Amino acid sequence: MFSSKDKLFMERAFELAVESFDDEEVPVGAIIVKDGKIIGEGRNKVISKNDVTSHAEINALRNASKNINNYRLNDCLMYVTLEPCHMCAKAALDARLSSIVFAAKEPKTGSIVSVDNFLDKKLFNHTVTYRYGLMEDRSSKLLREFFKLRR
């Protein structure tokens, strides 16, 4: 189901999640890939930027768009360590990503398979496919450790 390239890309997203953890942000990392190359990276910076929209996915989309000088990210894939929320899933849809691969499900706010099936809705004029479960245990463990330290 997951290729060696998928694993390599998710590994980079996980490295970004660890950077967020080290900066006392919720540990989520995301990358954008086009033609087998990383064109954008992001990690959570909600607290440090005092910006509720500064999720890893949004930051990766912004970085990729800047790097290719285009808000449309056609034929691009996102790898992210946690299931995207509705805001991030809609941004990925609007950017015209082809696919999202995420590690762990987010039972409280996950919009793709957990609390909603947002990307499966037929009303949109674009389709983003998705797969999940790659490095799920590792991502879940990092998130549990983060929140345990905050209690």
mmCIF file of C-alpha atoms in Angstrom:
data_model
loop_
_atom_site.group_PDB
_atom_site.id
_atom_site.type_symbol
_atom_site.label_atom_id
_atom_site.label_comp_id
_atom_site.label_asym_id
_atom_site.label_seq_id
_atom_site.Cartn_x
_atom_site.Cartn_y
_atom_site.Cartn_z
ATOM 1 C CA MET A 1 0.000 0.000 0.000
ATOM 2 C CA PHE A 2 2.836 2.423 0.805
ATOM 3 C CA SER A 3 6.006 2.645 -1.279
ATOM 4 C CA SER A 4 9.531 3.293 -0.100
ATOM 5 C CA LYS A 5 9.150 6.860 -1.444
ATOM 6 C CA ASP A 6 5.987 7.308 0.620
ATOM 7 C CA LYS A 7 7.938 6.236 3.692
ATOM 8 C CA LEU A 8 10.797 8.600 2.902
ATOM 9 C CA PHE A 9 8.436 11.553 2.466
ATOM 10 C CA MET A 10 6.484 10.760 5.630
ATOM 11 C CA GLU A 11 9.785 10.517 7.487
ATOM 12 C CA ARG A 12 10.515 14.139 6.526
ATOM 13 C CA ALA A 13 7.046 15.196 7.680
ATOM 14 C CA PHE A 14 7.720 13.416 10.962
ATOM 15 C CA GLU A 15 11.028 15.306 11.362
ATOM 16 C CA LEU A 16 9.050 18.541 11.048
ATOM 17 C CA ALA A 17 6.572 17.275 13.660
ATOM 18 C CA VAL A 18 9.468 16.676 16.057
ATOM 19 C CA GLU A 19 10.625 20.262 15.439
ATOM 20 C CA SER A 20 7.149 21.435 16.441
ATOM 21 C CA PHE A 21 7.312 19.252 19.553
ATOM 22 C CA ASP A 22 10.683 20.786 20.473
ATOM 23 C CA ASP A 23 9.178 24.273 20.065
ATOM 24 C CA GLU A 24 6.242 23.314 22.324
ATOM 25 C CA GLU A 25 3.761 23.329 19.449
ATOM 26 C CA VAL A 26 1.378 20.442 18.750
ATOM 27 C CA PRO A 27 3.698 18.048 16.866
ATOM 28 C CA VAL A 28 2.404 17.964 13.313
ATOM 29 C CA GLY A 29 4.514 18.194 10.175
ATOM 30 C CA ALA A 30 3.558 18.320 6.507
ATOM 31 C CA ILE A 31 5.290 18.361 3.149
ATOM 32 C CA ILE A 32 4.162 18.899 -0.430
ATOM 33 C CA VAL A 33 5.674 16.746 -3.183
ATOM 34 C CA LYS A 34 5.623 17.290 -6.941
ATOM 35 C CA ASP A 35 7.314 14.982 -9.445
ATOM 36 C CA GLY A 36 9.052 13.110 -6.630
ATOM 37 C CA LYS A 37 10.584 16.238 -5.069
ATOM 38 C CA ILE A 38 9.657 18.165 -1.943
ATOM 39 C CA ILE A 39 8.490 21.630 -2.960
ATOM 40 C CA GLY A 40 7.001 22.755 0.344
ATOM 41 C CA GLU A 41 7.314 22.087 4.046
ATOM 42 C CA GLY A 42 5.378 23.176 7.087
ATOM 43 C CA ARG A 43 4.935 22.487 10.746
ATOM 44 C CA ASN A 44 2.576 23.754 13.392
ATOM 45 C CA LYS A 45 3.297 27.322 14.470
ATOM 46 C CA VAL A 46 -0.087 28.291 15.916
ATOM 47 C CA ILE A 47 1.323 29.337 19.288
ATOM 48 C CA SER A 48 4.543 31.006 18.145
ATOM 49 C CA LYS A 49 2.756 33.022 15.441
ATOM 50 C CA ASN A 50 -0.431 33.624 17.451
ATOM 51 C CA ASP A 51 -2.275 32.480 14.345
ATOM 52 C CA VAL A 52 -5.033 29.887 14.477
ATOM 53 C CA THR A 53 -4.496 29.163 10.756
ATOM 54 C CA SER A 54 -0.805 28.329 11.148
ATOM 55 C CA HIS A 55 -1.315 24.565 10.933
ATOM 56 C CA ALA A 56 1.392 22.403 9.413
ATOM 57 C CA GLU A 57 -0.684 21.750 6.304
ATOM 58 C CA ILE A 58 -1.438 25.434 5.669
ATOM 59 C CA ASN A 59 2.215 26.337 6.183
ATOM 60 C CA ALA A 60 3.297 23.612 3.753
ATOM 61 C CA LEU A 61 0.767 24.787 1.158
ATOM 62 C CA ARG A 62 1.957 28.397 1.540
ATOM 63 C CA ASN A 63 5.588 27.351 1.233
ATOM 64 C CA ALA A 64 4.958 25.214 -1.857
ATOM 65 C CA SER A 65 2.891 27.933 -3.553
ATOM 66 C CA LYS A 66 5.631 30.458 -2.909
ATOM 67 C CA ASN A 67 8.323 28.095 -4.192
ATOM 68 C CA ILE A 68 6.575 27.389 -7.495
ATOM 69 C CA ASN A 69 4.979 30.830 -7.753
ATOM 70 C CA ASN A 70 1.482 29.425 -8.141
ATOM 71 C CA TYR A 71 -1.449 28.984 -5.766
ATOM 72 C CA ARG A 72 -2.544 25.936 -7.726
ATOM 73 C CA LEU A 73 -0.641 22.829 -6.712
ATOM 74 C CA ASN A 74 -1.843 20.516 -9.459
ATOM 75 C CA ASP A 75 -0.375 17.000 -9.437
ATOM 76 C CA CYS A 76 1.050 17.494 -5.951
ATOM 77 C CA LEU A 77 0.783 15.230 -2.912
ATOM 78 C CA MET A 78 0.692 16.171 0.745
ATOM 79 C CA TYR A 79 2.225 13.985 3.438
ATOM 80 C CA VAL A 80 1.114 14.935 6.940
ATOM 81 C CA THR A 81 1.555 13.270 10.305
ATOM 82 C CA LEU A 82 -2.024 13.855 11.492
ATOM 83 C CA GLU A 83 -5.393 13.743 9.771
ATOM 84 C CA PRO A 84 -6.253 17.235 8.524
ATOM 85 C CA CYS A 85 -9.026 19.328 10.012
ATOM 86 C CA HIS A 86 -11.742 20.855 7.818
ATOM 87 C CA MET A 87 -9.780 24.076 7.280
ATOM 88 C CA CYS A 88 -6.722 22.206 6.057
ATOM 89 C CA ALA A 89 -8.685 19.740 3.947
ATOM 90 C CA LYS A 90 -10.523 22.606 2.221
ATOM 91 C CA ALA A 91 -7.237 24.425 1.584
ATOM 92 C CA ALA A 92 -5.789 21.238 0.044
ATOM 93 C CA LEU A 93 -8.897 20.907 -2.116
ATOM 94 C CA ASP A 94 -8.730 24.553 -3.225
ATOM 95 C CA ALA A 95 -5.007 24.199 -4.010
ATOM 96 C CA ARG A 96 -5.974 21.279 -6.275
ATOM 97 C CA LEU A 97 -3.722 18.719 -4.603
ATOM 98 C CA SER A 98 -4.068 15.295 -6.161
ATOM 99 C CA SER A 99 -3.660 13.307 -2.953
ATOM 100 C CA ILE A 100 -3.089 13.403 0.809
ATOM 101 C CA VAL A 101 -1.283 10.730 2.798
ATOM 102 C CA PHE A 102 -1.657 11.060 6.566
ATOM 103 C CA ALA A 103 -0.274 9.060 9.448
ATOM 104 C CA ALA A 104 -2.606 9.152 12.452
ATOM 105 C CA LYS A 105 -6.352 9.680 12.630
ATOM 106 C CA GLU A 106 -7.607 12.661 14.653
ATOM 107 C CA PRO A 107 -10.741 11.447 16.468
ATOM 108 C CA LYS A 108 -11.897 14.919 17.572
ATOM 109 C CA THR A 109 -11.310 17.113 14.514
ATOM 110 C CA GLY A 110 -10.213 14.843 11.661
ATOM 111 C CA SER A 111 -12.232 15.749 8.587
ATOM 112 C CA ILE A 112 -11.257 12.940 6.226
ATOM 113 C CA VAL A 113 -12.254 9.720 8.014
ATOM 114 C CA SER A 114 -12.748 10.448 11.719
ATOM 115 C CA VAL A 115 -15.569 12.968 12.245
ATOM 116 C CA ASP A 116 -16.420 13.568 8.599
ATOM 117 C CA ASN A 117 -15.704 12.268 5.126
ATOM 118 C CA PHE A 118 -15.149 15.737 3.727
ATOM 119 C CA LEU A 119 -13.049 14.719 0.728
ATOM 120 C CA ASP A 120 -15.630 12.096 -0.313
ATOM 121 C CA LYS A 121 -18.345 14.684 -0.914
ATOM 122 C CA LYS A 122 -19.468 14.846 -4.542
ATOM 123 C CA LEU A 123 -20.358 18.554 -4.560
ATOM 124 C CA PHE A 124 -16.808 19.792 -5.206
ATOM 125 C CA ASN A 125 -15.375 20.430 -8.658
ATOM 126 C CA HIS A 126 -12.104 18.709 -7.741
ATOM 127 C CA THR A 127 -11.234 15.406 -6.084
ATOM 128 C CA VAL A 128 -8.406 14.809 -3.623
ATOM 129 C CA THR A 129 -7.678 11.145 -2.978
ATOM 130 C CA TYR A 130 -6.267 10.008 0.341
ATOM 131 C CA ARG A 131 -4.546 7.165 2.142
ATOM 132 C CA TYR A 132 -3.701 6.849 5.790
ATOM 133 C CA GLY A 133 -1.914 4.760 8.383
ATOM 134 C CA LEU A 134 1.710 5.241 7.291
ATOM 135 C CA MET A 135 3.749 5.729 10.505
ATOM 136 C CA GLU A 136 0.491 5.933 12.449
ATOM 137 C CA ASP A 137 1.863 4.418 15.661
ATOM 138 C CA ARG A 138 4.911 6.673 15.662
ATOM 139 C CA SER A 139 2.861 9.812 15.108
ATOM 140 C CA SER A 140 0.270 8.830 17.726
ATOM 141 C CA LYS A 141 3.006 8.153 20.260
ATOM 142 C CA LEU A 142 4.587 11.577 19.694
ATOM 143 C CA LEU A 143 1.208 13.284 20.097
ATOM 144 C CA ARG A 144 0.415 11.342 23.292
ATOM 145 C CA GLU A 145 3.822 12.257 24.715
ATOM 146 C CA PHE A 146 3.278 15.922 23.869
ATOM 147 C CA PHE A 147 -0.108 16.124 25.573
ATOM 148 C CA LYS A 148 1.067 14.085 28.559
ATOM 149 C CA LEU A 149 3.776 16.693 29.193
ATOM 150 C CA ARG A 150 1.147 19.458 29.102
ATOM 151 C CA ARG A 151 -1.073 17.916 31.805
#
